[in-house]
Short mmCIF file of C-alpha atoms and ligand atoms in Angstrom, two decimals:
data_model
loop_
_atom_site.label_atom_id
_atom_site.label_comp_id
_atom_site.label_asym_id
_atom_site.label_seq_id
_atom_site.Cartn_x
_atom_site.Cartn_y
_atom_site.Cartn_z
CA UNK A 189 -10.57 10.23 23.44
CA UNK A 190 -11.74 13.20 21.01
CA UNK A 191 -15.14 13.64 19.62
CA UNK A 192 -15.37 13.01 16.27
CA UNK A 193 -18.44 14.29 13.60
CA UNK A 194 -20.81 12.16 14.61
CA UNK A 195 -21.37 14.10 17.53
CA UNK A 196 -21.54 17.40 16.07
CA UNK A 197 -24.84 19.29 16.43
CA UNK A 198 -26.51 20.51 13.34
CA UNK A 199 -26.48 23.33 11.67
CA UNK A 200 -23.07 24.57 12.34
CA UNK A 201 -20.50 27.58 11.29
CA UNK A 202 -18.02 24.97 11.42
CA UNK A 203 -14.27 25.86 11.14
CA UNK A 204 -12.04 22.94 9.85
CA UNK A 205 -8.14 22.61 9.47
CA UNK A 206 -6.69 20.65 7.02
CA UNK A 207 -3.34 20.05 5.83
CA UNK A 208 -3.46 20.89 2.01
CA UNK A 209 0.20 21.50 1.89
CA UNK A 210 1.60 20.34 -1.46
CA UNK A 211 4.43 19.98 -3.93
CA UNK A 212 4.35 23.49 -6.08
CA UNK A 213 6.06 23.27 -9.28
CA UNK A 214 6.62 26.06 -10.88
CA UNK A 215 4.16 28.36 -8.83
CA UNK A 216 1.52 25.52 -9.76
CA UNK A 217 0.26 23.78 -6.65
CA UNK A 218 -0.03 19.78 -7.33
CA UNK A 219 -2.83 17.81 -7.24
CA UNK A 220 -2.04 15.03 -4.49
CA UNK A 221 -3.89 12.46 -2.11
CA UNK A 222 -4.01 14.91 0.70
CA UNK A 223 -7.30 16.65 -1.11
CA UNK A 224 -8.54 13.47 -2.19
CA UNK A 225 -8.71 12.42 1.51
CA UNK A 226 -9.65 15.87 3.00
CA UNK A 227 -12.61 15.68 0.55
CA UNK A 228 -14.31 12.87 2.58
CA UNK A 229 -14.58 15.45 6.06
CA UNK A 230 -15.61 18.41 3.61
CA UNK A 231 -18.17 17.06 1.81
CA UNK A 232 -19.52 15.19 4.79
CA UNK A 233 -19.79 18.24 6.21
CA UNK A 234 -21.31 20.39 3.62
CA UNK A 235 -23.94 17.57 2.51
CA UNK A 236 -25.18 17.78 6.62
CA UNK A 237 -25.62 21.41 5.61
CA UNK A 238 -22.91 22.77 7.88
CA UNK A 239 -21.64 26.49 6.34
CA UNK A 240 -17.91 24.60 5.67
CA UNK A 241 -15.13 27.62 6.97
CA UNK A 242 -11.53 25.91 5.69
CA UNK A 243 -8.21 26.90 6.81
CA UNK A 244 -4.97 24.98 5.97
CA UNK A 245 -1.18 26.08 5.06
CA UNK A 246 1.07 26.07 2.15
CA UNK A 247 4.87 26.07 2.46
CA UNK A 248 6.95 28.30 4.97
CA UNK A 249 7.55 31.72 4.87
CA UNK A 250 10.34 32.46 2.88
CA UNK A 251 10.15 29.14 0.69
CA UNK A 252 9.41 29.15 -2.98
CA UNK A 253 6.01 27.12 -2.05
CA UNK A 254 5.20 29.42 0.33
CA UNK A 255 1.54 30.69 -1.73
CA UNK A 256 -1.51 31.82 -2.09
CA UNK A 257 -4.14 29.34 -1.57
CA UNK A 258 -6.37 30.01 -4.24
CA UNK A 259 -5.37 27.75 -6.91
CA UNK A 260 -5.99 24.60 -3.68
CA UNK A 261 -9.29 25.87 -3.62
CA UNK A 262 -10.01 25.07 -7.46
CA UNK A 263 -8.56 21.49 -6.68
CA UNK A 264 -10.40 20.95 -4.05
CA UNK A 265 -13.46 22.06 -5.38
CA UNK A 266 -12.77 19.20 -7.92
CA UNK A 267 -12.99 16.99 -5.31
CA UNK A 268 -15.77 17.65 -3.81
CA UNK A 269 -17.92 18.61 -7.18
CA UNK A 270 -19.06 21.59 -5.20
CA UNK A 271 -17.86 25.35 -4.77
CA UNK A 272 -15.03 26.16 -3.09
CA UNK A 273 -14.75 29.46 -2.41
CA UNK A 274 -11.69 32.00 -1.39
CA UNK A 275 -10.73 34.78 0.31
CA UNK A 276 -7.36 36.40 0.28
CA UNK A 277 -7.56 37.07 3.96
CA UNK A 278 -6.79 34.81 7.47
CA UNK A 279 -8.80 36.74 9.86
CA UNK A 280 -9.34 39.91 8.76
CA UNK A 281 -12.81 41.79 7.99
CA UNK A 282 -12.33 40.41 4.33
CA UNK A 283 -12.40 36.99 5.83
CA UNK A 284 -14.95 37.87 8.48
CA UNK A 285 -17.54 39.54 5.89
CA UNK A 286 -17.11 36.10 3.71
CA UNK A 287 -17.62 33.82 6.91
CA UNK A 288 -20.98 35.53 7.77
CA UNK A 289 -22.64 35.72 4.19
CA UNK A 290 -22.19 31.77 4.18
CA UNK A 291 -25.28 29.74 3.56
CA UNK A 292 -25.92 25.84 4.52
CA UNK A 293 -23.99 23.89 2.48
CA UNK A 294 -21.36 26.50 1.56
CA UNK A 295 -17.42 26.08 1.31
CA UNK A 296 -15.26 28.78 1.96
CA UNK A 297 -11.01 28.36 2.18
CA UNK A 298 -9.71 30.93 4.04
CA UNK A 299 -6.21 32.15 2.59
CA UNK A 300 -2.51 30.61 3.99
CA UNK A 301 -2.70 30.14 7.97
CA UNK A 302 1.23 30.89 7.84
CA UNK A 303 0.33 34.13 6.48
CA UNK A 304 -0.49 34.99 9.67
CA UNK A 305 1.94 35.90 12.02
CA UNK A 306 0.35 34.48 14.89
CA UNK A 307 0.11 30.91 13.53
CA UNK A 308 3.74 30.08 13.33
CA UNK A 309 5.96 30.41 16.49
CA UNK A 310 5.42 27.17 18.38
CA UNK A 311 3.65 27.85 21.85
CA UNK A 312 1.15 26.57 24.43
CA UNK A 313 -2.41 26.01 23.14
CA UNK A 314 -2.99 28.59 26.19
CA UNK A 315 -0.87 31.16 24.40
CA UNK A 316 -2.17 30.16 20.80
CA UNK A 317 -5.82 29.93 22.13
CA UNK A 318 -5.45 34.10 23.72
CA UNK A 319 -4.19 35.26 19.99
CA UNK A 320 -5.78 37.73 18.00
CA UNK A 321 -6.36 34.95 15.40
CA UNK A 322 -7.99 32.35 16.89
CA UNK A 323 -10.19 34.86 19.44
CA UNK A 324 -11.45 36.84 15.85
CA UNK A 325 -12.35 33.61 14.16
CA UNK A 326 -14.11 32.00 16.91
CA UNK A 327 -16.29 34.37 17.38
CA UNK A 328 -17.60 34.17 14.14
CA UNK A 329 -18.06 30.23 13.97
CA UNK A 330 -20.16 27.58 16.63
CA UNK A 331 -17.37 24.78 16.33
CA UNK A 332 -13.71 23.56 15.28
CA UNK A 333 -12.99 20.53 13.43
CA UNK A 334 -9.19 19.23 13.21
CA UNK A 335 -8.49 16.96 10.28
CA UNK A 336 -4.80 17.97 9.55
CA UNK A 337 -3.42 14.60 11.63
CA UNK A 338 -0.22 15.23 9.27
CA UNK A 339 0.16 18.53 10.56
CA UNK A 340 -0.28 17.89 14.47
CA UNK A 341 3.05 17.58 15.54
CA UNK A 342 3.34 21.47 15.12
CA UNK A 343 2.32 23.98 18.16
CA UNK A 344 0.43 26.22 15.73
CA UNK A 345 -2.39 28.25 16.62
CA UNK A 346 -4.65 26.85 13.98
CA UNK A 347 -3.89 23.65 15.22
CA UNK A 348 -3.78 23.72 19.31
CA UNK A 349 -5.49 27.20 20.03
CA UNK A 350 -8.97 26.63 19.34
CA UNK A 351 -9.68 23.30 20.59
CA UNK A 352 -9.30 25.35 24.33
CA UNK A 353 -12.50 28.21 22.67
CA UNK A 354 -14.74 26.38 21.31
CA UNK A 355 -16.03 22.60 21.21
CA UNK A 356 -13.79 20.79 19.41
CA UNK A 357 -13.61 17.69 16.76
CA UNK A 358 -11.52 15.29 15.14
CA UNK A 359 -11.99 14.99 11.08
CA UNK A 360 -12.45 12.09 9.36
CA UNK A 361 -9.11 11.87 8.41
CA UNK A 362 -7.74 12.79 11.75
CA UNK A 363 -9.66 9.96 12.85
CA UNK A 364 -8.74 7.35 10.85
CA UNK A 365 -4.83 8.57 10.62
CA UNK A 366 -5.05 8.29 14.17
CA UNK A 367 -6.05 4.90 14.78
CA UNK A 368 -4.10 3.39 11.98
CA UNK A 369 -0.75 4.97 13.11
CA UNK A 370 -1.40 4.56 16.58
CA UNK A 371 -2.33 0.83 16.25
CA UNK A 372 1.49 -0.40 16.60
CA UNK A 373 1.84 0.97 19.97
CA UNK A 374 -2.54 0.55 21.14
CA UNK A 375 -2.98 -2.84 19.33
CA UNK A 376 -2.12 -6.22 20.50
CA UNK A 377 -1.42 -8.56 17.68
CA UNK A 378 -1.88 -12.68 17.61
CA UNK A 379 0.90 -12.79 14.73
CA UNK A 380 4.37 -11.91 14.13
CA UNK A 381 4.78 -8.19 13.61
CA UNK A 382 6.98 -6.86 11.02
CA UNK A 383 8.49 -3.28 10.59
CA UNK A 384 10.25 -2.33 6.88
CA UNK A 385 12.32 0.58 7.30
CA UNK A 386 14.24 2.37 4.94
CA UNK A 387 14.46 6.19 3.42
CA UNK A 388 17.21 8.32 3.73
CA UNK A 389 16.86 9.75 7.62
CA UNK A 390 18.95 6.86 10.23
CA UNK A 391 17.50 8.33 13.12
CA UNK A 392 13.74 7.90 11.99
CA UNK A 393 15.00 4.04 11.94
CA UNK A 394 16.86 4.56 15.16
CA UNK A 395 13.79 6.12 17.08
CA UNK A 396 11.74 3.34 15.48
CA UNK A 397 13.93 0.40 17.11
CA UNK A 398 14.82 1.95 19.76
CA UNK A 399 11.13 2.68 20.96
CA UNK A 400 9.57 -0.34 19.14
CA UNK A 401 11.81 -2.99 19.76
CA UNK A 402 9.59 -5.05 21.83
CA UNK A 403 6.67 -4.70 19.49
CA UNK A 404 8.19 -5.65 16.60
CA UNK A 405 9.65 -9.04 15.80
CA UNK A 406 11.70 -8.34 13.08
CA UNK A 407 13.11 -5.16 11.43
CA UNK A 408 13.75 -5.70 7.59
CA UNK A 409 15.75 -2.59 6.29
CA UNK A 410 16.63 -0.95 2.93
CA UNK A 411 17.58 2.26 1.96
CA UNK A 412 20.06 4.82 3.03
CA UNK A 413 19.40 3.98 6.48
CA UNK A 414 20.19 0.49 5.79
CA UNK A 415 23.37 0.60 4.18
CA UNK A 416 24.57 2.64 7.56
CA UNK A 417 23.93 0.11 9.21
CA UNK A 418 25.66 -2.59 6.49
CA UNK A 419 28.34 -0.41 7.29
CA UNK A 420 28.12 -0.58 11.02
CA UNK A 421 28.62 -4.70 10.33
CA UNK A 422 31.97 -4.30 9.01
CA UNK A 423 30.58 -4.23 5.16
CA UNK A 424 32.27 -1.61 2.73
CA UNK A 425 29.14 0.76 1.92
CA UNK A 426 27.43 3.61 3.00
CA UNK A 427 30.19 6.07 2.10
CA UNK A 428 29.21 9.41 0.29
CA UNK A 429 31.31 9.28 -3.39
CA UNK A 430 32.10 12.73 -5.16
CA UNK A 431 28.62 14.96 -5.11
CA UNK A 432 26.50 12.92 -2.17
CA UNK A 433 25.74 13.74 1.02
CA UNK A 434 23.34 10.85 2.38
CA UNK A 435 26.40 9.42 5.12
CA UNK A 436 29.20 10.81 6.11
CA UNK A 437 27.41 13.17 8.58
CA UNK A 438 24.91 10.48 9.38
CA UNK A 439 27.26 7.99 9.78
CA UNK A 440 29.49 10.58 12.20
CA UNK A 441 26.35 11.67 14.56
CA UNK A 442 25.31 7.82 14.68
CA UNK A 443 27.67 5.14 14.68
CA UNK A 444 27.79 4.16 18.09
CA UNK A 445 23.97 4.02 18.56
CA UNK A 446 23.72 1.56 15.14
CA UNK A 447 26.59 -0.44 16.55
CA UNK A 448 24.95 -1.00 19.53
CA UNK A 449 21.39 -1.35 18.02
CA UNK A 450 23.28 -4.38 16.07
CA UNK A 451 24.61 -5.61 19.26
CA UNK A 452 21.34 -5.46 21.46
CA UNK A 453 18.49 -5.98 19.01
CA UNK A 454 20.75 -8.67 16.01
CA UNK A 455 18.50 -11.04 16.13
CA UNK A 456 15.64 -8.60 14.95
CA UNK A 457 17.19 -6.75 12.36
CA UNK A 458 17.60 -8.22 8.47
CA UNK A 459 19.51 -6.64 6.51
CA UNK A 460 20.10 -6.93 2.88
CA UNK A 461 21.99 -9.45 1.59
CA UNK A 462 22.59 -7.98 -2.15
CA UNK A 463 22.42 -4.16 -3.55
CA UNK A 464 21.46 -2.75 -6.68
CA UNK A 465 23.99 -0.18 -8.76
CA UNK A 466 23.69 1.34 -12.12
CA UNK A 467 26.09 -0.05 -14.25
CA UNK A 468 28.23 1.05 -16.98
CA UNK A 469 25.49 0.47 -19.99
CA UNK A 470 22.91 2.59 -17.14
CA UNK A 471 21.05 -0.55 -16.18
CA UNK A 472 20.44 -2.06 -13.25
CA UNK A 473 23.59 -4.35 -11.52
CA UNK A 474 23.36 -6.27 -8.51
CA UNK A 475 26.01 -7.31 -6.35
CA UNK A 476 26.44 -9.12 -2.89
CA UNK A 477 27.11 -7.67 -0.08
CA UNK A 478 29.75 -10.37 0.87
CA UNK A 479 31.47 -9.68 -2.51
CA UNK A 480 31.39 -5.92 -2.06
CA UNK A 481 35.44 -5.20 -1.43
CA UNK A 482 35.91 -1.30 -2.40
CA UNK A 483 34.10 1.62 -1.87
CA UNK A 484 33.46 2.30 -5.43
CA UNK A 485 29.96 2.97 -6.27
CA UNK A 486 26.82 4.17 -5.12
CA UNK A 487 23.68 1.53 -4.25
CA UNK A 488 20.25 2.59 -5.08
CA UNK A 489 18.32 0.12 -4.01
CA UNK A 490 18.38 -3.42 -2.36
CA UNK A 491 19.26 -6.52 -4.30
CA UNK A 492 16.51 -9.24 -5.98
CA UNK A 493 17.65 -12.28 -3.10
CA UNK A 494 17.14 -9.41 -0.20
CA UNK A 495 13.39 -9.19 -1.71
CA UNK A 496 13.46 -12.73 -2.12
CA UNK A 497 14.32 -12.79 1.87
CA UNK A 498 11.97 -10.45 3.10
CA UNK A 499 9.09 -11.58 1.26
CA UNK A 500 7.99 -14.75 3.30
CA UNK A 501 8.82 -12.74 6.20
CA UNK A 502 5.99 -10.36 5.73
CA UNK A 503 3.79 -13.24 3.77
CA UNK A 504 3.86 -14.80 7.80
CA UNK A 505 3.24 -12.01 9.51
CA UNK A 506 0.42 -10.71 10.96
CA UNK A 507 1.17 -6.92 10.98
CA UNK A 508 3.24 -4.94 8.73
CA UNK A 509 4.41 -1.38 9.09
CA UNK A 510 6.31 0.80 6.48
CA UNK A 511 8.23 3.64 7.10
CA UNK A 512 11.06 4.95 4.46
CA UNK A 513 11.61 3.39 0.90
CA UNK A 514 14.26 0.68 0.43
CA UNK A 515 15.58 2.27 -2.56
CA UNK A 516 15.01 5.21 -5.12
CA UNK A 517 12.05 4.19 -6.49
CA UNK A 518 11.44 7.20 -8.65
CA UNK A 519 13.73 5.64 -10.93
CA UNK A 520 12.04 2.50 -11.84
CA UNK A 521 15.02 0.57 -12.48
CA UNK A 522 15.76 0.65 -8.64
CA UNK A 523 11.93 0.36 -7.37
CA UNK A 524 12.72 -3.35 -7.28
CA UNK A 525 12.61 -3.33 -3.57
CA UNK A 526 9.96 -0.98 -2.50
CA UNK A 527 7.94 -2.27 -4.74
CA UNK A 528 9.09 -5.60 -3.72
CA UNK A 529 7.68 -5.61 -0.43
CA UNK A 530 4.69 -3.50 -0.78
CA UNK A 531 3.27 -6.19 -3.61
CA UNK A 532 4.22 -8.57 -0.80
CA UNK A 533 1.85 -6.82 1.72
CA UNK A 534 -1.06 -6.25 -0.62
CA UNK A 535 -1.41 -9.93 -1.95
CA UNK A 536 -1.54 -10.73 1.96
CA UNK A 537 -4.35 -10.31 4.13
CA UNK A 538 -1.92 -9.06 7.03
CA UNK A 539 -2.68 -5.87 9.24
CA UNK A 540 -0.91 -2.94 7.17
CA UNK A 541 0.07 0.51 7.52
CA UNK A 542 2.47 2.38 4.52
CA UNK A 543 3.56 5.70 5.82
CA UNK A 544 5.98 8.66 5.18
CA UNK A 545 4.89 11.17 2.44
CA UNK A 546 7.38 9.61 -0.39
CA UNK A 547 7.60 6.18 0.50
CA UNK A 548 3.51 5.80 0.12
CA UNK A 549 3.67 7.67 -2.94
CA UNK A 550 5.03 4.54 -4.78
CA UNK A 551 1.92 2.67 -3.97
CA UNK A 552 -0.06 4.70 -6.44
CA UNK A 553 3.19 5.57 -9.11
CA UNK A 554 3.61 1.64 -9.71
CA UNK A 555 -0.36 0.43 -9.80
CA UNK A 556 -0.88 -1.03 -6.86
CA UNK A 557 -3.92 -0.33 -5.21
CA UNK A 558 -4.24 1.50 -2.06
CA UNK A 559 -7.55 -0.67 -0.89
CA UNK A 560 -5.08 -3.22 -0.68
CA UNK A 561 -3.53 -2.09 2.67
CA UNK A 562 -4.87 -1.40 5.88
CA UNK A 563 -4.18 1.94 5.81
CA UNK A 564 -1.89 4.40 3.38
CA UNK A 565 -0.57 7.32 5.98
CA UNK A 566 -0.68 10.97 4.23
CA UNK A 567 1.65 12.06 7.12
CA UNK A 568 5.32 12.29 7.07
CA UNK A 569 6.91 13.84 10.68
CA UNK A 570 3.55 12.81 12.43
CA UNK A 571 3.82 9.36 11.25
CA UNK A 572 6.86 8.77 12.15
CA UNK A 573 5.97 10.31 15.41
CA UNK A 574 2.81 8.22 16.19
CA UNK A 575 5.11 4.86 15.28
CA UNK A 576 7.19 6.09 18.34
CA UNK A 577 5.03 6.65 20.54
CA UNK A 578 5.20 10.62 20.86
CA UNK A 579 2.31 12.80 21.46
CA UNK A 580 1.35 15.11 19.25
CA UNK A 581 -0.02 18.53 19.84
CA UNK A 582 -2.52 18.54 17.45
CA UNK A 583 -4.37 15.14 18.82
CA UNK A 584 -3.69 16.52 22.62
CA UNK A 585 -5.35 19.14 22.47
CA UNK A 586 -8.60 17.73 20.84
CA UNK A 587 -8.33 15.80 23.35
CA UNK A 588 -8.67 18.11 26.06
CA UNK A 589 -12.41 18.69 25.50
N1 LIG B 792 19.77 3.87 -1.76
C1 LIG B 792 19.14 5.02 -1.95
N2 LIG B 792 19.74 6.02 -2.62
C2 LIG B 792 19.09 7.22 -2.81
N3 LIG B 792 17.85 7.49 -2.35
C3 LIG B 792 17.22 6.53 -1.69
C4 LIG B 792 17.81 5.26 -1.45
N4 LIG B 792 16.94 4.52 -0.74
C5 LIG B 792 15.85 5.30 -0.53
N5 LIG B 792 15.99 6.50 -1.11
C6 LIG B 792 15.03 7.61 -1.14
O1 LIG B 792 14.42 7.74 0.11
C7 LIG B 792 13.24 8.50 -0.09
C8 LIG B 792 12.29 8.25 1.06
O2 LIG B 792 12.95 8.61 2.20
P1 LIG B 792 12.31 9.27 3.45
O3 LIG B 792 12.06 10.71 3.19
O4 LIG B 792 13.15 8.92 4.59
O5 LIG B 792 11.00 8.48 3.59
P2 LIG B 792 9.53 8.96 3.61
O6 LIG B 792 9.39 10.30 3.00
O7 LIG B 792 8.84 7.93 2.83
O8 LIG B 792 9.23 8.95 5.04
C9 LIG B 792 12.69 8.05 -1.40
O9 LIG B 792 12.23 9.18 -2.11
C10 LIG B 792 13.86 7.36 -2.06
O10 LIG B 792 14.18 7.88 -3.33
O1 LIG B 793 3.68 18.35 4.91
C1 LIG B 793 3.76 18.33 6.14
O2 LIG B 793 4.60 17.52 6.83
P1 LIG B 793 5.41 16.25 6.21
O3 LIG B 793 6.40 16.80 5.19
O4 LIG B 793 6.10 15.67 7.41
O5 LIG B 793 4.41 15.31 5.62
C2 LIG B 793 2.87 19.13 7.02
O6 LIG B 793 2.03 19.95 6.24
C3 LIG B 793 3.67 19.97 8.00
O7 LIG B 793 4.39 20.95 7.32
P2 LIG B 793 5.66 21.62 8.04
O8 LIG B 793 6.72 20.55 8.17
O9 LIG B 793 6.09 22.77 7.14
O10 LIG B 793 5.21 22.10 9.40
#
């Protein structure tokens, strides 16, 4: 297992990646829950009167949100209710000279990690750990500290190198990410467990079953990923009408492996019984799927008796994991579903985790209350990851130490 902060010696240069990567609108970063949750490590760390050395990423190069990080310093900073400072510079002496004039207590954000062309080409933590990068910066600070969990699945250098240069740490956010999303696959429950799976991706939903299947009593599914497989059971949905492309393609690379999912695993897989359209006054219609005859509309969102079905199934169970939405819930007329379920789970006392960056986001848009779940995932790849079972770079080589 890693070592986490409680076993970090005192009065530390400590360097610390997190994932602050955002939505930018406009050229204006947005505020989200991954600084809320950072804030817990960095102010933990800068009350024990550690100097606080951030680094983190924004975007990819070439992307529109590929940016500066000064403006996630400011919002950070408002987290925290302490100084955040910034230097337009990864490694360089500009980022060096900053480092050493750091007192106890201080915060300083290094600029974009990407913007560094050693941080980006996926290698061995041997090969990231021998980089210009990481060698510069360690020299300059006693210890590393990895909280970006929803970054780990990537080889960076930031990420892997300098766990193998200098003693290493997990976050309190890597921490807790960890354990929560590992839990399916470490944890053995008394109760039934439960898996809802929707979101737009079918081979997320495949991996899940396919590695999960003997975890999980019963799959309840929604979404795009749903319909394909409504589809796969002889039902007339899941096509793409004029201007979508959720199926087709989806539907070409992974019919056979839904068809036999449906043959091997039936028993554990609900599927909805009614969808949601809009209708011709823009409201919300629902049909059955037994009545559904002709491929003439989109669905949006599963039907009010699929909710009604899936409801008691997660009131009994013991554990529930979420991964995907079961409809578009950024229209509210079709959140009926994803909002559905997750009420479901928070008025019961059952072992949760909600994960995948959009699908968690409707937790907070439609007033629920995150205390209510056992634990809301701010990953999106490395959740979906940990569900399955794969390792990720990031937590490996922490581990190493
Ligand atoms: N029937 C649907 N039609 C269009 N979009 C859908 C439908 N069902 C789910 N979605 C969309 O799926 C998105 C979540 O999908 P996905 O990216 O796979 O999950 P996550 O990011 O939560 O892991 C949501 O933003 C939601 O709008
Ligand atoms: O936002 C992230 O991942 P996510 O979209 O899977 O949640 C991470 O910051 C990783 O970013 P990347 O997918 O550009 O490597």
């Amino acid at each position: 297992m890693f070592k986490t902060l409680d076993d970090l010696d005192p009065e530390q240069r400590v360097l610390v990646r997190l994932d602050l990567n955002s939505p930018v609108e406009d050229g204006e970063v947005q505020d989200n829950r991954r600084f809320d949750r950072h804030a817990e490590t960095v102010r933990e760390l800068a009350e024990a009167g550690h100097r606080v050395v951030l680094m983190a990423h924004q975007g990819r190069p070439g992307g529109d949100d590929f940016v500066s990080l000064e403006q996630h310093a400011d919002i950070l900073a408002s987290h925290i209710d302490r100084e955040v400072g910034f230097v337009a510079d990864t490694y360089g002496d500009d980022a060096i000279a900053a480092i050493d004039a750091l007192e106890a207590g201080d915060v300083l954000l290094l600029e974009n990690t990407r913007m560094c062309d050693e941080e980006l080409p996926e290698e061995d933590p041997e090969v990231k750990a021998d980089t210009e990068f990481v060698r510069t910066l360690a020299e300059h600070v006693d210890a590393y500290v990895n909280d970006a969990y929803s970054a780990a699945h990537r080889s960076h250098a930031s990420l892997v190198g300098f766990p193998l240069v200098l003693p290493a740490y997990a976050g309190r956010v890597m921490q807790t990410e960890y354990e929560a999303n590992s839990s399916i696959a470490t944890r053995e429950f008394d109760g039934q467990v439960t898996m809802v799976v929707g979101g737009t991706k079918a081979t997320d939903v495949i991996d899940v079953m396919n590695n999960l299947g003997d975890k999980v009593d019963q799959f309840l599914l929604g979404g795009i990923a749903g319909e394909l497989f409504l589809r796969a059971a002889g039902n007339d949905v899941g096509f793409d009408l004029e201007g979508m492309d959720f199926f087709d393609d989806q539907w070409e690379a992974n019919r056979e492996t839904i068809e036999s999912l449906l043959d091997e695993r039936g028993d554990q897989i609900k599927l909805a019984v009614d969808l949601a359209y809009e209708d011709e006054t823009d409201d919300r219609g629902e049909i059955a799927v037994a009545n559904i005859t002709e491929k003439d509309r989109a669905y949006l969102d599963v039907g009010s008796m699929t909710v009604d079905e899936y409801d008691p199934i997660i009131r009994d169970s013991e554990a529930v994991f979420v991964k995907g939405a079961l409809g578009l819930f950024e229209d509210e007329r079709f959140a009926v579903g994803t909002t559905g379920v997750l009420r479901a789970i928070a008025e019961t006392d059952c072992f949760s985790v909600v994960g995948g960056g959009d699908t968690s986001r409707a937790i907070g848009m439609y007033g629920m209350d995150e205390a209510d779940f056992g634990h809301v995932s701010i990953a999106g790849g490395a959740y979906i990851r940990a569900l399955t079972g794969a390792p990720l770079a990031g937590v490996e080589a922490l581990k190493q130490d």
